Short mmCIF file of C-alpha atoms in Angstrom, two decimals:
data_model
loop_
_atom_site.label_atom_id
_atom_site.label_comp_id
_atom_site.label_asym_id
_atom_site.label_seq_id
_atom_site.Cartn_x
_atom_site.Cartn_y
_atom_site.Cartn_z
CA UNK A 1027 -5.20 2.26 -15.46
CA UNK A 1028 -1.99 3.60 -16.88
CA UNK A 1029 -3.29 7.03 -17.74
CA UNK A 1030 -1.49 8.64 -14.79
CA UNK A 1031 1.84 7.51 -16.08
CA UNK A 1032 1.46 9.60 -19.18
CA UNK A 1033 1.01 12.81 -17.24
CA UNK A 1034 4.69 13.31 -16.62
CA UNK A 1035 6.06 12.48 -20.00
CA UNK A 1036 8.82 14.53 -21.37
CA UNK A 1037 7.15 17.19 -23.51
CA UNK A 1038 8.58 19.73 -21.06
CA UNK A 1039 11.74 17.74 -20.48
CA UNK A 1040 10.35 16.25 -17.30
CA UNK A 1041 11.24 12.64 -16.58
CA UNK A 1042 8.33 10.26 -17.15
CA UNK A 1043 6.97 8.09 -14.36
CA UNK A 1044 8.15 4.98 -16.20
CA UNK A 1045 11.71 6.26 -16.37
CA UNK A 1046 11.61 7.39 -12.75
CA UNK A 1047 10.46 3.94 -11.65
CA UNK A 1048 13.17 2.23 -13.69
CA UNK A 1049 15.86 4.48 -12.22
CA UNK A 1050 14.65 4.02 -8.65
CA UNK A 1051 14.74 0.27 -9.17
CA UNK A 1052 18.47 0.78 -9.75
CA UNK A 1053 18.79 2.75 -6.51
CA UNK A 1054 18.93 6.15 -8.16
CA UNK A 1055 18.69 8.61 -5.29
CA UNK A 1056 17.87 11.64 -7.43
CA UNK A 1057 15.06 9.79 -9.20
CA UNK A 1058 13.61 8.85 -5.83
CA UNK A 1059 13.79 12.46 -4.69
CA UNK A 1060 11.89 13.51 -7.82
CA UNK A 1061 9.30 10.84 -7.17
CA UNK A 1062 8.84 12.17 -3.65
CA UNK A 1063 8.47 15.74 -4.91
CA UNK A 1064 5.91 14.56 -7.46
CA UNK A 1065 3.67 12.52 -5.19
CA UNK A 1066 4.31 13.59 -1.58
CA UNK A 1067 1.36 16.00 -1.46
CA UNK A 1068 -1.03 13.34 -2.77
CA UNK A 1069 0.39 10.83 -0.35
CA UNK A 1070 0.13 13.19 2.62
CA UNK A 1071 -3.42 14.19 1.66
CA UNK A 1072 -4.44 10.54 1.57
CA UNK A 1073 -2.65 9.70 4.81
CA UNK A 1074 -4.30 12.59 6.68
CA UNK A 1075 -7.72 11.55 5.41
CA UNK A 1076 -7.16 8.00 6.58
CA UNK A 1077 -5.43 8.38 9.94
CA UNK A 1078 -6.93 11.72 10.89
CA UNK A 1079 -4.00 13.66 12.31
CA UNK A 1080 -0.91 15.23 10.83
CA UNK A 1081 1.65 13.66 13.16
CA UNK A 1082 0.53 10.11 12.39
CA UNK A 1083 0.16 10.99 8.71
CA UNK A 1084 3.78 12.17 8.64
CA UNK A 1085 4.91 8.78 9.93
CA UNK A 1086 2.70 7.02 7.40
CA UNK A 1087 4.10 9.01 4.49
CA UNK A 1088 7.70 8.52 5.59
CA UNK A 1089 7.20 4.78 6.00
CA UNK A 1090 5.33 4.50 2.69
CA UNK A 1091 8.07 6.22 0.68
CA UNK A 1092 10.68 4.15 2.45
CA UNK A 1093 8.81 1.03 1.30
CA UNK A 1094 8.66 2.50 -2.21
CA UNK A 1095 12.44 2.89 -2.14
CA UNK A 1096 12.96 -0.63 -0.86
CA UNK A 1097 10.39 -2.30 -3.13
CA UNK A 1098 10.91 -0.33 -6.34
CA UNK A 1099 12.15 -3.43 -8.17
CA UNK A 1100 8.76 -5.07 -7.65
CA UNK A 1101 6.83 -2.29 -9.37
CA UNK A 1102 5.22 -3.48 -12.63
CA UNK A 1103 4.33 -0.56 -14.91
CA UNK A 1104 2.07 -2.85 -16.95
CA UNK A 1105 -0.27 -3.31 -14.00
CA UNK A 1106 -0.56 0.08 -12.33
CA UNK A 1107 0.49 3.66 -12.79
CA UNK A 1108 3.31 4.79 -10.54
CA UNK A 1109 0.94 7.16 -8.77
CA UNK A 1110 -1.55 4.38 -8.07
CA UNK A 1111 1.21 2.09 -6.83
CA UNK A 1112 2.61 4.71 -4.46
CA UNK A 1113 -0.83 5.62 -3.10
CA UNK A 1114 -1.69 1.93 -2.62
CA UNK A 1115 1.41 1.65 -0.42
CA UNK A 1116 0.33 4.77 1.49
CA UNK A 1117 -3.09 3.19 2.07
CA UNK A 1118 -1.42 0.01 3.26
CA UNK A 1119 0.75 1.91 5.74
CA UNK A 1120 -2.26 3.91 6.96
CA UNK A 1121 -4.18 0.69 7.57
CA UNK A 1122 -1.19 -0.62 9.53
CA UNK A 1123 -1.33 2.53 11.66
CA UNK A 1124 -5.10 2.20 12.25
CA UNK A 1125 -4.64 -1.41 13.34
CA UNK A 1126 -1.74 -0.50 15.62
CA UNK A 1127 -3.96 2.07 17.31
CA UNK A 1128 -6.65 -0.50 17.89
CA UNK A 1129 -3.99 -2.83 19.22
CA UNK A 1130 -2.97 -0.15 21.70
CA UNK A 1131 -6.57 0.20 22.77
CA UNK A 1132 -7.06 3.60 21.21
CA UNK A 1133 -10.08 2.54 19.20
CA UNK A 1134 -10.46 4.25 15.88
CA UNK A 1135 -14.17 4.62 15.43
CA UNK A 1136 -15.39 5.22 11.94
CA UNK A 1137 -17.74 7.91 13.09
CA UNK A 1138 -15.63 9.62 15.79
CA UNK A 1139 -17.11 13.12 15.68
CA UNK A 1140 -13.98 14.99 16.67
CA UNK A 1141 -11.98 13.19 14.00
CA UNK A 1142 -14.56 13.95 11.38
CA UNK A 1143 -14.72 17.57 12.41
CA UNK A 1144 -10.98 17.77 11.83
CA UNK A 1145 -11.22 16.13 8.45
CA UNK A 1146 -14.34 17.29 6.76
CA UNK A 1147 -14.40 20.54 4.87
CA UNK A 1148 -18.10 20.95 5.59
CA UNK A 1149 -18.77 21.03 9.34
CA UNK A 1150 -22.50 20.75 8.76
CA UNK A 1151 -22.14 17.36 7.10
CA UNK A 1152 -23.79 14.37 8.75
CA UNK A 1153 -20.73 12.84 10.40
CA UNK A 1154 -22.36 9.88 12.03
CA UNK A 1155 -22.48 7.47 9.15
CA UNK A 1156 -21.10 9.15 6.06
CA UNK A 1157 -17.48 8.18 6.41
CA UNK A 1158 -17.05 8.38 2.66
CA UNK A 1159 -17.48 12.14 2.80
CA UNK A 1160 -13.77 12.20 3.68
CA UNK A 1161 -13.30 11.81 -0.02
CA UNK A 1162 -12.87 15.26 -1.51
CA UNK A 1163 -14.08 14.50 -5.00
CA UNK A 1164 -17.83 15.06 -5.21
CA UNK A 1165 -18.01 12.55 -8.02
CA UNK A 1166 -16.37 9.84 -5.95
CA UNK A 1167 -18.64 10.74 -3.05
CA UNK A 1168 -21.62 10.40 -5.35
CA UNK A 1169 -20.39 7.01 -6.56
CA UNK A 1170 -19.98 5.78 -2.97
CA UNK A 1171 -23.43 7.09 -2.12
CA UNK A 1172 -24.80 5.13 -5.06
CA UNK A 1173 -23.70 1.78 -3.62
CA UNK A 1174 -26.21 -0.43 -1.83
CA UNK A 1175 -25.84 0.28 1.87
CA UNK A 1176 -24.67 -3.23 2.73
CA UNK A 1177 -21.87 -3.09 0.17
CA UNK A 1178 -20.91 0.44 1.15
CA UNK A 1179 -20.62 -0.53 4.81
CA UNK A 1180 -18.13 -3.27 4.00
CA UNK A 1181 -16.05 -0.97 1.79
CA UNK A 1182 -16.10 1.80 4.40
CA UNK A 1183 -15.01 -0.50 7.20
CA UNK A 1184 -12.25 -2.03 5.10
CA UNK A 1185 -10.94 1.00 3.24
CA UNK A 1186 -11.43 3.79 5.79
CA UNK A 1187 -11.42 1.81 9.03
CA UNK A 1188 -8.65 -0.68 8.26
CA UNK A 1189 -10.72 -3.59 9.58
CA UNK A 1190 -9.95 -7.14 8.50
CA UNK A 1191 -12.59 -9.32 6.90
CA UNK A 1192 -13.01 -11.23 10.17
CA UNK A 1193 -13.52 -8.02 12.14
CA UNK A 1194 -16.03 -6.76 9.59
CA UNK A 1195 -17.97 -10.04 9.72
CA UNK A 1196 -18.03 -9.86 13.50
CA UNK A 1197 -19.12 -6.24 13.64
CA UNK A 1198 -21.85 -6.71 11.04
CA UNK A 1199 -22.80 -10.11 12.43
CA UNK A 1200 -22.65 -11.65 8.98
CA UNK A 1201 -20.91 -14.78 7.63
CA UNK A 1202 -17.47 -14.30 6.09
CA UNK A 1203 -18.77 -15.39 2.69
CA UNK A 1204 -21.30 -12.57 2.71
CA UNK A 1205 -18.54 -10.07 3.48
CA UNK A 1206 -16.46 -11.43 0.58
CA UNK A 1207 -19.38 -11.13 -1.80
CA UNK A 1208 -20.30 -7.62 -0.69
CA UNK A 1209 -16.71 -6.44 -1.07
CA UNK A 1210 -16.44 -7.94 -4.55
CA UNK A 1211 -19.82 -6.67 -5.77
CA UNK A 1212 -19.24 -3.33 -4.11
CA UNK A 1213 -15.93 -2.73 -5.87
CA UNK A 1214 -17.34 -3.85 -9.22
CA UNK A 1215 -20.32 -1.56 -8.82
CA UNK A 1216 -18.16 1.32 -7.59
CA UNK A 1217 -15.96 0.97 -10.65
CA UNK A 1218 -19.05 1.07 -12.90
CA UNK A 1219 -20.49 4.07 -11.06
CA UNK A 1220 -17.19 5.94 -11.35
CA UNK A 1221 -16.98 5.13 -15.04
CA UNK A 1222 -20.54 6.42 -15.46
CA UNK A 1223 -19.50 9.66 -13.80
CA UNK A 1224 -16.42 9.87 -16.05
CA UNK A 1225 -14.11 9.80 -13.04
CA UNK B 304 -31.20 -0.99 -0.22
CA UNK B 305 -29.64 -4.32 0.47
CA UNK B 306 -29.44 -6.69 -2.46
CA UNK B 307 -30.49 -10.18 -1.34
CA UNK B 308 -28.00 -11.78 -3.74
CA UNK B 309 -25.21 -10.37 -1.56
CA UNK B 310 -26.23 -12.60 1.30
CA UNK B 311 -25.60 -15.79 -0.61
CA UNK B 312 -22.11 -17.24 -0.63
CA UNK B 313 -21.21 -18.43 -4.10
CA UNK B 314 -21.18 -22.23 -3.91
CA UNK B 315 -18.33 -22.71 -6.42
CA UNK B 316 -16.29 -19.74 -5.34
CA UNK B 317 -12.54 -20.21 -5.35
CA UNK B 318 -11.59 -19.58 -1.70
CA UNK B 319 -8.51 -17.54 -2.61
CA UNK B 320 -10.07 -15.64 -5.50
CA UNK B 321 -12.90 -14.83 -3.14
CA UNK B 322 -10.42 -12.83 -1.04
CA UNK B 323 -9.06 -10.68 -3.84
CA UNK B 324 -11.52 -7.80 -3.41
CA UNK B 325 -10.66 -7.62 0.28
CA UNK B 326 -6.97 -7.85 -0.62
CA UNK B 327 -7.41 -4.81 -2.86
CA UNK B 328 -9.02 -3.02 0.09
CA UNK B 329 -6.19 -4.05 2.47
CA UNK B 330 -8.74 -5.90 4.60
CA UNK B 331 -6.81 -9.14 5.07
CA UNK B 332 -4.64 -10.26 7.94
CA UNK B 333 -1.08 -11.44 7.31
CA UNK B 334 -1.97 -15.10 6.72
CA UNK B 335 -4.74 -14.35 4.24
CA UNK B 336 -2.55 -11.84 2.54
CA UNK B 337 0.23 -14.39 2.08
CA UNK B 338 -2.25 -16.88 0.57
CA UNK B 339 -3.46 -14.34 -1.95
CA UNK B 340 0.04 -13.17 -2.84
CA UNK B 341 1.14 -16.76 -3.38
CA UNK B 342 -1.72 -17.19 -5.85
CA UNK B 343 -1.06 -13.87 -7.54
CA UNK B 344 2.55 -14.85 -8.17
CA UNK B 345 1.50 -17.78 -10.34
CA UNK B 346 -1.99 -17.07 -11.64
CA UNK B 347 -2.52 -14.45 -14.37
CA UNK B 348 -6.30 -14.72 -13.99
CA UNK B 349 -6.04 -13.80 -10.31
CA UNK B 350 -3.82 -10.84 -11.21
CA UNK B 351 -6.36 -9.66 -13.79
CA UNK B 352 -9.12 -9.95 -11.20
CA UNK B 353 -7.04 -7.93 -8.73
CA UNK B 354 -6.37 -5.23 -11.32
CA UNK B 355 -10.12 -4.96 -11.90
CA UNK B 356 -10.82 -4.65 -8.17
CA UNK B 357 -8.03 -2.14 -7.74
CA UNK B 358 -9.47 0.29 -10.26
CA UNK B 359 -12.06 1.56 -7.79
CA UNK B 360 -9.63 1.52 -4.85
CA UNK B 361 -7.07 3.50 -6.86
CA UNK B 362 -9.72 6.11 -7.56
CA UNK B 363 -10.58 6.32 -3.87
CA UNK B 364 -6.89 6.78 -3.11
CA UNK B 365 -6.50 9.49 -5.74
CA UNK B 366 -9.57 11.42 -4.60
CA UNK B 367 -8.27 12.37 -1.15
CA UNK B 368 -6.83 15.68 -2.28
CA UNK B 369 -3.35 17.10 -1.85
CA UNK B 370 -1.73 18.44 1.32
CA UNK B 371 1.89 19.58 1.26
CA UNK B 372 3.89 17.65 3.89
CA UNK B 373 6.36 19.52 6.13
CA UNK B 374 9.88 19.68 4.65
CA UNK B 375 11.50 17.70 7.44
CA UNK B 376 9.74 14.53 6.24
CA UNK B 377 11.71 14.67 3.02
CA UNK B 378 14.95 15.43 4.86
CA UNK B 379 14.51 12.48 7.18
CA UNK B 380 13.59 10.20 4.31
CA UNK B 381 16.53 11.23 2.14
CA UNK B 382 18.91 10.87 5.10
CA UNK B 383 17.62 7.32 5.48
CA UNK B 384 18.09 6.67 1.77
CA UNK B 385 21.64 8.04 1.94
CA UNK B 386 22.41 5.74 4.86
CA UNK B 387 20.93 2.82 2.93
CA UNK B 388 23.07 3.59 -0.10
CA UNK B 389 26.15 3.93 2.08
CA UNK B 390 25.40 0.60 3.74
CA UNK B 391 25.13 -1.04 0.33
CA UNK B 392 28.38 0.51 -0.81
CA UNK B 393 26.75 2.53 -3.57
CA UNK B 394 28.98 5.09 -5.30
CA UNK B 395 28.87 8.49 -3.71
CA UNK B 396 26.89 11.12 -5.54
CA UNK B 397 27.98 14.73 -5.87
CA UNK B 398 27.09 16.59 -2.72
CA UNK B 399 26.84 20.23 -1.84
CA UNK B 400 29.34 22.02 0.37
CA UNK B 401 26.73 22.09 3.14
CA UNK B 402 26.15 18.37 2.90
CA UNK B 403 29.91 17.77 2.97
CA UNK B 404 30.19 19.94 6.05
CA UNK B 405 27.41 18.13 7.86
CA UNK B 406 28.91 14.80 6.88
CA UNK B 407 32.25 15.92 8.28
CA UNK B 408 30.49 16.84 11.47
CA UNK B 409 28.81 13.47 11.62
CA UNK B 410 31.18 10.87 10.18
CA UNK B 411 29.52 8.36 12.46
CA UNK B 412 26.55 8.28 10.06
CA UNK B 413 28.40 6.57 7.26
CA UNK B 414 30.37 4.34 9.61
CA UNK B 415 27.28 3.24 11.43
CA UNK B 416 25.40 2.75 8.19
CA UNK B 417 28.10 0.42 6.96
CA UNK B 418 28.16 -1.30 10.31
CA UNK B 419 24.41 -1.82 10.16
CA UNK B 420 25.06 -4.45 7.48
CA UNK B 421 26.11 -6.57 10.40
CA UNK B 422 22.48 -6.77 11.43
CA UNK B 423 21.88 -8.93 8.42
CA UNK B 424 24.55 -11.41 9.47
CA UNK B 425 23.19 -11.78 12.93
CA UNK B 426 25.23 -9.78 15.40
CA UNK B 427 21.99 -9.09 17.23
CA UNK B 428 22.35 -6.79 20.21
CA UNK B 429 25.46 -4.98 19.02
CA UNK B 430 24.00 -4.37 15.59
CA UNK B 431 20.69 -3.25 17.06
CA UNK B 432 22.56 -0.77 19.21
CA UNK B 433 24.41 0.52 16.17
CA UNK B 434 21.13 0.83 14.32
CA UNK B 435 19.74 2.99 17.13
CA UNK B 436 22.82 5.19 16.99
CA UNK B 437 22.50 5.38 13.22
CA UNK B 438 18.89 6.46 13.49
CA UNK B 439 19.86 9.13 16.00
CA UNK B 440 22.71 10.32 13.80
CA UNK B 441 20.31 10.52 10.84
CA UNK B 442 17.86 12.54 12.91
CA UNK B 443 20.62 14.88 14.01
CA UNK B 444 21.80 15.27 10.43
CA UNK B 445 18.27 16.10 9.28
CA UNK B 446 17.91 18.65 12.07
CA UNK B 447 21.16 20.35 11.15
CA UNK B 448 19.94 20.71 7.57
CA UNK B 449 16.80 22.56 8.66
CA UNK B 450 16.43 25.90 6.87
CA UNK B 451 16.68 28.78 9.32
CA UNK B 452 18.56 26.72 11.90
CA UNK B 453 19.46 28.83 14.93
CA UNK B 454 22.14 28.05 17.49
CA UNK B 455 21.60 29.40 21.01
CA UNK B 456 23.96 29.04 24.00
CA UNK B 457 21.98 29.01 27.23
CA UNK B 458 23.43 31.05 30.12
CA UNK B 459 24.67 28.76 32.88
CA UNK B 460 23.25 29.22 36.39
CA UNK B 461 25.51 30.39 39.20
CA UNK B 462 25.59 27.06 41.03
CA UNK B 463 26.30 24.98 37.90
CA UNK B 464 29.86 24.00 36.87
CA UNK B 465 31.62 26.96 35.29
CA UNK B 466 32.91 24.74 32.46
CA UNK B 467 29.37 23.77 31.47
CA UNK B 468 28.23 24.58 27.93
CA UNK B 469 24.61 24.07 26.87
CA UNK B 470 23.66 24.70 23.25
CA UNK B 471 20.23 24.41 21.64
CA UNK B 472 19.97 24.09 17.85
CA UNK B 473 16.57 24.42 16.20
CA UNK B 474 14.76 26.11 13.35
CA UNK B 475 11.86 28.25 14.60
CA UNK B 476 9.39 26.64 12.19
CA UNK B 477 10.25 23.08 13.19
CA UNK B 478 8.97 21.15 16.20
CA UNK B 479 12.25 19.34 16.76
CA UNK B 480 15.62 20.57 17.92
CA UNK B 481 18.96 19.30 19.20
CA UNK B 482 20.35 20.02 22.66
CA UNK B 483 24.07 19.41 23.21
CA UNK B 484 25.77 19.75 26.57
CA UNK B 485 29.33 19.45 27.88
CA UNK B 486 31.05 20.03 31.18
CA UNK B 487 28.10 18.91 33.30
CA UNK B 488 28.45 16.75 36.37
CA UNK B 489 27.32 13.11 35.96
CA UNK B 490 24.32 12.55 38.23
CA UNK B 491 23.40 9.84 40.70
CA UNK B 492 21.07 7.13 39.33
CA UNK B 493 18.06 8.64 41.09
CA UNK B 494 18.48 11.97 39.26
CA UNK B 495 18.24 13.19 35.68
CA UNK B 496 18.82 16.35 33.71
CA UNK B 497 15.59 17.71 32.24
CA UNK B 498 15.16 20.20 29.40
CA UNK B 499 12.29 22.69 29.40
CA UNK B 500 10.80 25.02 26.83
CA UNK B 501 8.99 28.06 28.22
CA UNK B 502 6.14 30.01 26.67
CA UNK B 503 5.26 33.25 28.47
CA UNK B 504 7.06 31.93 31.52
CA UNK B 505 5.16 28.62 31.56
CA UNK B 506 7.54 25.63 31.33
CA UNK B 507 6.75 22.61 29.15
CA UNK B 508 8.74 19.41 29.72
CA UNK B 509 10.86 18.75 26.63
CA UNK B 510 12.84 15.62 27.52
CA UNK B 511 15.35 14.20 29.95
CA UNK B 512 18.98 13.28 29.35
CA UNK B 513 22.09 12.04 31.06
CA UNK B 514 25.75 12.83 30.50
CA UNK B 515 28.72 10.53 30.11
CA UNK B 516 31.76 10.40 32.39
CA UNK B 517 33.16 13.47 30.60
CA UNK B 518 30.01 15.45 31.26
CA UNK B 519 28.83 15.38 27.61
CA UNK B 520 25.37 14.49 26.40
CA UNK B 521 22.70 15.34 23.86
CA UNK B 522 18.96 15.20 23.43
CA UNK B 523 16.73 15.32 20.37
CA UNK B 524 13.93 17.60 21.49
CA UNK B 525 10.43 16.95 20.17
CA UNK B 526 8.20 19.85 21.13
CA UNK B 527 4.42 19.88 21.04
CA UNK B 528 4.53 23.04 18.96
CA UNK B 529 6.96 24.80 16.64
CA UNK B 530 10.09 25.89 18.48
CA UNK B 531 9.44 29.52 17.50
CA UNK B 532 6.33 29.43 19.69
CA UNK B 533 8.55 29.27 22.79
CA UNK B 534 10.59 32.18 24.09
CA UNK B 535 12.91 30.58 26.65
CA UNK B 536 14.57 27.27 27.44
CA UNK B 537 16.16 25.85 30.54
CA UNK B 538 17.77 22.81 32.13
CA UNK B 539 17.16 21.57 35.66
CA UNK B 540 18.11 18.53 37.73
CA UNK B 541 15.05 16.44 38.54
CA UNK B 542 14.25 13.07 40.12
CA UNK B 543 14.88 10.10 37.78
CA UNK B 544 12.12 9.88 35.20
CA UNK B 545 11.67 13.63 35.09
CA UNK B 546 9.08 15.99 36.52
CA UNK B 547 5.87 17.46 35.18
CA UNK B 548 6.96 20.90 36.40
CA UNK B 549 10.51 21.99 37.30
CA UNK B 550 11.30 21.75 40.99
CA UNK B 551 13.84 24.57 40.56
CA UNK B 552 15.86 23.07 43.37
CA UNK B 553 18.76 22.70 40.96
CA UNK B 554 18.65 25.10 38.03
CA UNK B 555 21.48 24.44 35.58
CA UNK B 556 20.75 26.95 32.82
CA UNK B 557 18.01 29.21 31.53
CA UNK B 558 17.84 31.82 28.81
CA UNK B 559 16.09 33.24 25.78
CA UNK B 560 15.90 31.23 22.57
CA UNK B 561 14.38 34.04 20.51
#
């Protein structure tokens, strides 16, 4: 889980992720700027994939990095790489945006064709039910495709759609306990599939 | 493809632990989230379970690919960070001549940032107003730091006050700009000044603004396209709330922004 943090160690004189995180926790502006330069493209790529348009993704990225700045003291390098922590915050902010849209009545449908057309590199892809094809990595796509359909649906609705467990249970007409189990088994299986693919 | 074991709720499942996978997926509402976080704060086993669940989610996050964000995101963010540091009384860092110049032009930024501390001690409406001004000052600062910033004075129409000055500042590759005006006549409540951007002679509404008793005002312009895509800009007087198309009954200024 910490492998990302080793990618920026100082063989070339570059500041490591661990040092960056420690400095940002002490309100070091320059360290924060370096962190932004290091991860902004990943963050923006993720935000665009999740919210579907550049303008909203810009807001998501700005809010996510602001939260990184404000919450840097809470980052625990023993539990996640800095990259993973930053991207988890981006995902959180994107989910907030998806829920706000639904709150405004602008429903974000998982299979909205125009949104998919904007996002997917392959316009011939089946856009009706393969939400996971937003993921660029073919290996991760393959891992998602390898999940049992019921588990994949729950993960898609939660991760890509930003739905809460109650909303997922309602949409799938299943008890909450079943949704919990599918999410848990789905993530465990996805982890195993990804490990099998050496991702 | 469905596994029948998925349809059985585990009889001895810990109700909070049972939510951890959905917590990792950000699929909990605020109440559920607080329950899980309370448990995570005190239970190493729950944290280990979360770390296991997060492995797959982290890989999903990392697999989205990279897209370079526009530079103004970083400028806005760093302006916000600077204001935050100023509000907390952090020591000033070394700044470039350009940054010093822009700070001289906008001393209100630091003052308002410091004043925003008052929000925390409960001076509600006043502090909220200051916060809005601070946000606007930050936006203006970020705009003025745009590479390729161009400053254009719009020619004043014959029937507008001769003392009027209307200046539009924007970088051609950005979608935002700053309009500053002085010497305009304050309008009746049922009227507003409206700014327009024109592309091949077709006007696009770009915001309304008012002026103070001295005739001064400003507007942060958010265009639907990059400013360089427009060739002219103008200001008219319109009914309060603005118009979809200029009425041209009261043209204040119009000119090229190329």
